[in-house]
């Protein structure tokens, strides 16, 4: 009987020693928070492991978070996840819908939410700059193309069909001008100028025959000439030649002839001046037509969210590098009180730490049983 009491006593003591040993070891990870000293000598194992290695722990935690937890690849997989994008889009739509149903004006919204006090001037300037850039881009893009490449085939065909009519129009206008009083006077002045350049003999002939007679004789002949079919055919041929030559010219040459750069800025200003920017800024947002609201919510916002996510994804590595995640984590851990750090770790690993304590007690009890058996056989 005494033997069994001794065995039980040894087992209990072994279990207590094993459990207490592990419990003290766990506590010594954190405590004491400060070194203990006896005189000028520091007590071994003080402070605890974590207080003693706190700086190294902060650095390692920062590196772990940066390299294994909060990585660019991990965040990129999230921001490119269609379900996440849909969730963000839905959230933005909800916020936008609330704004669009309010009676606040766009000008007030921009002033209060985005701190844009001179919205009209800013929007006008931005719109003007946008139009100028687009016009310049278009001119640069088509500079090396020919006119025939730029014009639609239907337009060139229409011009070709109109050339014959244009030639006839010129002939008819020429005949009408010559038959008019102004035309006759112009022709008479032309004859006078011609004869004045041909010397004394022609002047004598002019005085002899009289200028009026020469005009009366020349005018009908010129009208007859214009009425000849060959005249119209010649004019039409000349127009076609010029039209075909013009189609082969590069747009850049036409831009230089028209000095396009000088009218891009005035043209952009004129376009922007036609935009209802003032009315738009002073109109309550709930007064915007439903079709425009629907376009904003269903087309504009999804596109903006998509562009934002793509831009964020492309620049994520650079952003994380600039944020210095490891440094942030290190600084935060350094600012933790040791009590808080201890509580965090214990809360996370409470179950495992308890199991370690009980495992120590179990091992202590088992060792005590073997010790008791050895003593019995001795």
C-alpha positions as a Python dict, from the first residue, in 0.01 Angstrom:
ca = {
    (1, 'X'): (0, 0, 0),
    (2, 'X'): (281, 239, 90),
    (3, 'X'): (442, 159, -242),
    (4, 'X'): (137, 267, -440),
    (5, 'X'): (106, 584, -236),
    (6, 'X'): (467, 662, -319),
    (7, 'X'): (405, 593, -689),
    (8, 'X'): (99, 818, -695),
    (9, 'X'): (290, 1085, -505),
    (10, 'X'): (578, 1066, -754),
    (11, 'X'): (338, 1087, -1050),
    (12, 'X'): (158, 1387, -906),
    (13, 'X'): (483, 1563, -825),
    (14, 'X'): (624, 1480, -1171),
    (15, 'X'): (311, 1614, -1339),
    (16, 'X'): (320, 1932, -1128),
    (17, 'X'): (687, 1985, -1199),
    (18, 'X'): (644, 1923, -1576),
    (19, 'X'): (339, 2145, -1604),
    (20, 'X'): (486, 2425, -1393),
    (21, 'X'): (814, 2407, -1584),
    (22, 'X'): (639, 2458, -1919),
    (23, 'X'): (414, 2728, -1775),
    (24, 'X'): (716, 2916, -1637),
    (25, 'X'): (896, 2874, -1971),
    (26, 'X'): (598, 3021, -2155),
    (27, 'X'): (578, 3310, -1912),
    (28, 'X'): (950, 3372, -1948),
    (29, 'X'): (893, 3442, -2316),
    (30, 'X'): (739, 3773, -2207),
    (31, 'X'): (845, 3833, -1849),
    (32, 'X'): (1004, 4004, -1682),
    (33, 'X'): (961, 4309, -1900),
    (34, 'X'): (1280, 4466, -1765),
    (35, 'X'): (1611, 4317, -1654),
    (36, 'X'): (1648, 4223, -1286),
    (37, 'X'): (1970, 4312, -1113),
    (38, 'X'): (2131, 4210, -790),
    (39, 'X'): (2377, 4482, -717),
    (40, 'X'): (2567, 4537, -1037),
    (41, 'X'): (2495, 4188, -1169),
    (42, 'X'): (2203, 4114, -1402),
    (43, 'X'): (1992, 3811, -1325),
    (44, 'X'): (2017, 3554, -1609),
    (45, 'X'): (1720, 3520, -1845),
    (46, 'X'): (1599, 3871, -1765),
    (47, 'X'): (1431, 4043, -1935),
    (48, 'X'): (1213, 3783, -2112),
    (49, 'X'): (1288, 3662, -2463),
    (50, 'X'): (1038, 3881, -2647),
    (51, 'X'): (1120, 4205, -2454),
    (52, 'X'): (1488, 4135, -2511),
    (53, 'X'): (1446, 4065, -2884),
    (54, 'X'): (1170, 4313, -2941),
    (55, 'X'): (1351, 4513, -3211),
    (56, 'X'): (1454, 4201, -3404),
    (57, 'X'): (1098, 4069, -3371),
    (58, 'X'): (958, 4395, -3514),
    (59, 'X'): (1196, 4378, -3813),
    (60, 'X'): (1112, 4014, -3882),
    (61, 'X'): (740, 4076, -3854),
    (62, 'X'): (769, 4366, -4098),
    (63, 'X'): (963, 4154, -4346),
    (64, 'X'): (714, 3867, -4308),
    (65, 'X'): (415, 4092, -4373),
    (66, 'X'): (585, 4252, -4672),
    (67, 'X'): (721, 3936, -4834),
    (68, 'X'): (454, 3681, -4749),
    (69, 'X'): (130, 3846, -4635),
    (70, 'X'): (70, 4187, -4792),
    (71, 'X'): (231, 4120, -5132),
    (72, 'X'): (167, 4292, -5464),
    (73, 'X'): (66, 3959, -5619),
    (74, 'X'): (-188, 3892, -5346),
    (75, 'X'): (-347, 4235, -5372),
    (76, 'X'): (-341, 4223, -5753),
    (77, 'X'): (-534, 3897, -5749),
    (78, 'X'): (-796, 4072, -5536),
    (79, 'X'): (-828, 4397, -5734),
    (80, 'X'): (-859, 4201, -6059),
    (81, 'X'): (-1119, 3963, -5918),
    (82, 'X'): (-1446, 4026, -6110),
    (83, 'X'): (-1653, 3969, -5795),
    (84, 'X'): (-1452, 4232, -5605),
    (85, 'X'): (-1478, 4480, -5896),
    (86, 'X'): (-1855, 4425, -5910),
    (87, 'X'): (-1876, 4486, -5536),
    (88, 'X'): (-1681, 4813, -5561),
    (89, 'X'): (-1887, 4920, -5863),
    (90, 'X'): (-2209, 4851, -5674),
    (91, 'X'): (-2083, 5052, -5377),
    (92, 'X'): (-1986, 5349, -5597),
    (93, 'X'): (-2323, 5331, -5775),
    (94, 'X'): (-2506, 5343, -5443),
    (95, 'X'): (-2313, 5652, -5334),
    (96, 'X'): (-2354, 5817, -5674),
    (97, 'X'): (-2726, 5745, -5682),
    (98, 'X'): (-2769, 5922, -5347),
    (99, 'X'): (-2584, 6227, -5479),
    (100, 'X'): (-2781, 6231, -5805),
    (101, 'X'): (-3111, 6226, -5614),
    (102, 'X'): (-3016, 6525, -5397),
    (103, 'X'): (-3103, 6888, -5471),
    (104, 'X'): (-2741, 7002, -5450),
    (105, 'X'): (-2599, 7167, -5762),
    (106, 'X'): (-2291, 7033, -5935),
    (107, 'X'): (-2103, 7355, -5860),
    (108, 'X'): (-2179, 7324, -5487),
    (109, 'X'): (-2090, 6955, -5489),
    (110, 'X'): (-1752, 7026, -5649),
    (111, 'X'): (-1686, 7311, -5404),
    (112, 'X'): (-1782, 7114, -5092),
    (113, 'X'): (-1656, 6768, -5179),
    (114, 'X'): (-1358, 6838, -5405),
    (115, 'X'): (-1269, 7192, -5293),
    (116, 'X'): (-1309, 7331, -5647),
    (117, 'X'): (-1432, 7686, -5595),
    (118, 'X'): (-1400, 7811, -5957),
    (119, 'X'): (-1553, 7507, -6123),
    (120, 'X'): (-1673, 7683, -6438),
    (121, 'X'): (-1331, 7825, -6522),
    (122, 'X'): (-1159, 7497, -6440),
    (123, 'X'): (-1398, 7287, -6648),
    (124, 'X'): (-1384, 7531, -6941),
    (125, 'X'): (-1005, 7532, -6936),
    (126, 'X'): (-988, 7153, -6909),
    (127, 'X'): (-1241, 7111, -7190),
    (128, 'X'): (-1052, 7358, -7410),
    (129, 'X'): (-724, 7178, -7345),
    (130, 'X'): (-890, 6843, -7419),
    (131, 'X'): (-1034, 6966, -7750),
    (132, 'X'): (-700, 7123, -7851),
    (133, 'X'): (-515, 6801, -7777),
    (134, 'X'): (-768, 6601, -7976),
    (135, 'X'): (-748, 6838, -8273),
    (136, 'X'): (-368, 6832, -8267),
    (137, 'X'): (-372, 6454, -8244),
    (138, 'X'): (-608, 6428, -8540),
    (139, 'X'): (-394, 6663, -8750),
    (140, 'X'): (-78, 6470, -8664),
    (141, 'X'): (-247, 6141, -8740),
    (142, 'X'): (-366, 6241, -9089),
    (143, 'X'): (-64, 6451, -9184),
    (144, 'X'): (92, 6184, -9407),
    (145, 'X'): (-236, 6071, -9564),
    (146, 'X'): (-360, 6201, -9897),
    (147, 'X'): (-687, 6387, -9937),
    (148, 'X'): (-834, 6094, -10132),
    (149, 'X'): (-754, 5862, -9838),
    (150, 'X'): (-926, 6093, -9593),
    (151, 'X'): (-1239, 6168, -9791),
    (152, 'X'): (-1508, 5899, -9806),
    (153, 'X'): (-1557, 5742, -10148),
    (154, 'X'): (-1917, 5865, -10158),
    (155, 'X'): (-1795, 6225, -10125),
    (156, 'X'): (-1532, 6195, -10401),
    (157, 'X'): (-1792, 6031, -10627),
    (158, 'X'): (-2036, 6313, -10555),
    (159, 'X'): (-1772, 6576, -10641),
    (160, 'X'): (-1693, 6392, -10965),
    (161, 'X'): (-2060, 6402, -11060),
    (162, 'X'): (-2082, 6775, -10985),
    (163, 'X'): (-1782, 6882, -11192),
    (164, 'X'): (-1980, 6892, -11518),
    (165, 'X'): (-2245, 7110, -11354),
    (166, 'X'): (-1975, 7335, -11209),
    (167, 'X'): (-1822, 7386, -11554),
    (168, 'X'): (-2163, 7476, -11699),
    (169, 'X'): (-2224, 7713, -11404),
    (170, 'X'): (-1897, 7894, -11480),
    (171, 'X'): (-1989, 7925, -11847),
    (172, 'X'): (-2337, 8058, -11766),
    (173, 'X'): (-2201, 8310, -11518),
    (174, 'X'): (-1940, 8422, -11769),
    (175, 'X'): (-2205, 8476, -12038),
    (176, 'X'): (-2433, 8658, -11797),
    (177, 'X'): (-2147, 8884, -11689),
    (178, 'X'): (-2046, 8972, -12046),
    (179, 'X'): (-2408, 9051, -12135),
    (180, 'X'): (-2443, 9285, -11839),
    (181, 'X'): (-2357, 9652, -11826),
    (182, 'X'): (-2078, 9591, -11578),
    (183, 'X'): (-1935, 9321, -11798),
    (184, 'X'): (-1931, 9547, -12101),
    (185, 'X'): (-1761, 9828, -11906),
    (186, 'X'): (-1501, 9588, -11770),
    (187, 'X'): (-1432, 9458, -12121),
    (188, 'X'): (-1400, 9816, -12250),
    (189, 'X'): (-1148, 9903, -11979),
    (190, 'X'): (-954, 9592, -12063),
    (191, 'X'): (-936, 9691, -12428),
    (192, 'X'): (-815, 10040, -12332),
    (193, 'X'): (-543, 9894, -12113),
    (194, 'X'): (-438, 9650, -12386),
    (195, 'X'): (-412, 9916, -12652),
    (196, 'X'): (-227, 10152, -12416),
    (197, 'X'): (51, 9894, -12385),
    (198, 'X'): (86, 9842, -12763),
    (199, 'X'): (231, 10174, -12864),
    (200, 'X'): (134, 10467, -13085),
    (201, 'X'): (21, 10271, -13391),
    (202, 'X'): (-241, 10075, -13203),
    (203, 'X'): (-351, 10394, -13028),
    (204, 'X'): (-406, 10558, -13369),
    (205, 'X'): (-611, 10258, -13482),
    (206, 'X'): (-812, 10280, -13167),
    (207, 'X'): (-881, 10649, -13225),
    (208, 'X'): (-973, 10577, -13584),
    (209, 'X'): (-1215, 10290, -13518),
    (210, 'X'): (-1332, 10403, -13175),
    (211, 'X'): (-1319, 10200, -12857),
    (212, 'X'): (-1692, 10149, -12838),
    (213, 'X'): (-1700, 9983, -13178),
    (214, 'X'): (-1429, 9740, -13075),
    (215, 'X'): (-1622, 9649, -12758),
    (216, 'X'): (-1940, 9602, -12959),
    (217, 'X'): (-1756, 9370, -13197),
    (218, 'X'): (-1559, 9180, -12935),
    (219, 'X'): (-1842, 9124, -12682),
    (220, 'X'): (-2065, 8906, -12909),
    (221, 'X'): (-1766, 8701, -13020),
    (222, 'X'): (-1664, 8627, -12663),
    (223, 'X'): (-2020, 8527, -12578),
    (224, 'X'): (-2025, 8296, -12880),
    (225, 'X'): (-1695, 8146, -12766),
    (226, 'X'): (-1836, 8073, -12420),
    (227, 'X'): (-2142, 7911, -12573),
    (228, 'X'): (-1932, 7667, -12771),
    (229, 'X'): (-1945, 7306, -12633),
    (230, 'X'): (-1567, 7292, -12648),
    (231, 'X'): (-1545, 7577, -12393),
    (232, 'X'): (-1747, 7390, -12134),
    (233, 'X'): (-1548, 7070, -12207),
    (234, 'X'): (-1219, 7255, -12161),
    (235, 'X'): (-1329, 7410, -11832),
    (236, 'X'): (-1457, 7072, -11709),
    (237, 'X'): (-1126, 6908, -11806),
    (238, 'X'): (-927, 7173, -11620),
    (239, 'X'): (-1144, 7135, -11310),
    (240, 'X'): (-1104, 6756, -11316),
    (241, 'X'): (-727, 6786, -11348),
    (242, 'X'): (-708, 7021, -11052),
    (243, 'X'): (-944, 6802, -10849),
    (244, 'X'): (-738, 6489, -10917),
    (245, 'X'): (-417, 6672, -10832),
    (246, 'X'): (-571, 6803, -10510),
    (247, 'X'): (-673, 6451, -10407),
    (248, 'X'): (-312, 6335, -10431),
    (249, 'X'): (-188, 6612, -10203),
    (250, 'X'): (-99, 6513, -9846),
    (251, 'X'): (-310, 6658, -9568),
    (252, 'X'): (2, 6805, -9409),
    (253, 'X'): (54, 7031, -9709),
    (254, 'X'): (-306, 7148, -9689),
    (255, 'X'): (-257, 7216, -9317),
    (256, 'X'): (49, 7429, -9396),
    (257, 'X'): (-140, 7621, -9665),
    (258, 'X'): (-430, 7684, -9426),
    (259, 'X'): (-189, 7748, -9135),
    (260, 'X'): (-398, 7507, -8926),
    (261, 'X'): (-207, 7568, -8603),
    (262, 'X'): (-336, 7924, -8586),
    (263, 'X'): (-702, 7820, -8578),
    (264, 'X'): (-679, 7521, -8343),
    (265, 'X'): (-694, 7735, -8028),
    (266, 'X'): (-975, 7966, -8151),
    (267, 'X'): (-1160, 7663, -8283),
    (268, 'X'): (-1133, 7484, -7948),
    (269, 'X'): (-1252, 7798, -7769),
    (270, 'X'): (-1550, 7825, -8000),
    (271, 'X'): (-1643, 7460, -7946),
    (272, 'X'): (-1619, 7493, -7568),
    (273, 'X'): (-1821, 7815, -7573),
    (274, 'X'): (-2112, 7620, -7722),
    (275, 'X'): (-2114, 7373, -7432),
    (276, 'X'): (-2384, 7439, -7164),
    (277, 'X'): (-2129, 7439, -6881),
    (278, 'X'): (-2292, 7723, -6683),
    (279, 'X'): (-2638, 7568, -6697),
    (280, 'X'): (-2499, 7229, -6604),
    (281, 'X'): (-2316, 7363, -6299),
    (282, 'X'): (-2617, 7552, -6162),
    (283, 'X'): (-2873, 7281, -6223),
    (284, 'X'): (-2972, 7064, -5921),
    (285, 'X'): (-2844, 6711, -5965),
    (286, 'X'): (-3192, 6567, -5916),
    (287, 'X'): (-3301, 6768, -6220),
    (288, 'X'): (-3072, 6578, -6453),
    (289, 'X'): (-3280, 6376, -6703),
    (290, 'X'): (-3320, 6011, -6614),
    (291, 'X'): (-3146, 5890, -6927),
    (292, 'X'): (-2833, 6083, -6829),
    (293, 'X'): (-2848, 5950, -6474),
    (294, 'X'): (-2880, 5599, -6614),
    (295, 'X'): (-2581, 5660, -6842),
    (296, 'X'): (-2375, 5783, -6546),
    (297, 'X'): (-2468, 5487, -6328),
    (298, 'X'): (-2458, 5209, -6584),
    (299, 'X'): (-2189, 5322, -6826),
    (300, 'X'): (-1970, 5594, -6682),
    (301, 'X'): (-1918, 5459, -6328),
    (302, 'X'): (-1833, 5097, -6431),
    (303, 'X'): (-1585, 5235, -6682),
    (304, 'X'): (-1424, 5465, -6424),
    (305, 'X'): (-1401, 5184, -6166),
    (306, 'X'): (-1250, 4953, -6427),
    (307, 'X'): (-994, 5214, -6531),
    (308, 'X'): (-910, 5285, -6167),
    (309, 'X'): (-861, 4916, -6088),
    (310, 'X'): (-641, 4866, -6394),
    (311, 'X'): (-435, 5172, -6307),
    (312, 'X'): (-404, 5053, -5945),
    (313, 'X'): (-302, 4705, -6062),
    (314, 'X'): (-33, 4846, -6293),
    (315, 'X'): (114, 5068, -6022),
    (316, 'X'): (57, 4846, -5718),
    (317, 'X'): (416, 4729, -5682),
    (318, 'X'): (539, 5088, -5693),
    (319, 'X'): (272, 5200, -5443),
    (320, 'X'): (360, 4926, -5194),
    (321, 'X'): (727, 5008, -5234),
    (322, 'X'): (657, 5373, -5160),
    (323, 'X'): (439, 5282, -4859),
    (324, 'X'): (727, 5081, -4705),
    (325, 'X'): (497, 4822, -4548),
    (326, 'X'): (782, 4655, -4358),
    (327, 'X'): (879, 4986, -4197),
    (328, 'X'): (518, 5060, -4098),
    (329, 'X'): (477, 4719, -3933),
    (330, 'X'): (813, 4756, -3759),
    (331, 'X'): (721, 5097, -3620),
    (332, 'X'): (380, 4975, -3505),
    (333, 'X'): (526, 4673, -3326),
    (334, 'X'): (787, 4896, -3163),
    (335, 'X'): (512, 5119, -3026),
    (336, 'X'): (314, 4826, -2879),
    (337, 'X'): (332, 4800, -2503),
    (338, 'X'): (480, 4469, -2392),
    (339, 'X'): (158, 4390, -2204),
    (340, 'X'): (-43, 4438, -2523),
    (341, 'X'): (200, 4234, -2733),
    (342, 'X'): (187, 3953, -2476),
    (343, 'X'): (-192, 3960, -2472),
    (344, 'X'): (-210, 3949, -2852),
    (345, 'X'): (15, 3643, -2874),
    (346, 'X'): (-160, 3465, -2586),
    (347, 'X'): (-502, 3534, -2737),
    (348, 'X'): (-390, 3394, -3071),
    (349, 'X'): (-213, 3085, -2931),
    (350, 'X'): (-403, 3036, -2606),
    (351, 'X'): (-521, 2687, -2694),
    (352, 'X'): (-176, 2573, -2809),
    (353, 'X'): (-1, 2724, -2504),
    (354, 'X'): (-247, 2548, -2274),
    (355, 'X'): (-181, 2221, -2454),
    (356, 'X'): (193, 2273, -2410),
    (357, 'X'): (142, 2320, -2033),
    (358, 'X'): (-66, 2003, -2006),
    (359, 'X'): (182, 1818, -2225),
    (360, 'X'): (453, 1910, -1976),
    (361, 'X'): (240, 1774, -1693),
    (362, 'X'): (175, 1453, -1887),
    (363, 'X'): (540, 1400, -1967),
    (364, 'X'): (632, 1475, -1604),
    (365, 'X'): (381, 1215, -1484),
    (366, 'X'): (506, 952, -1730),
    (367, 'X'): (866, 1014, -1629),
    (368, 'X'): (764, 981, -1263),
    (369, 'X'): (601, 642, -1333),
    (370, 'X'): (922, 514, -1492),
    (371, 'X'): (1122, 648, -1196),
    (372, 'X'): (888, 469, -952),
    (373, 'X'): (916, 140, -1143),
    (374, 'X'): (1294, 167, -1150),
    (375, 'X'): (1301, 231, -773),
    (376, 'X'): (1070, -68, -711),
    (377, 'X'): (1300, -309, -897),
    (378, 'X'): (1606, -168, -734),
}
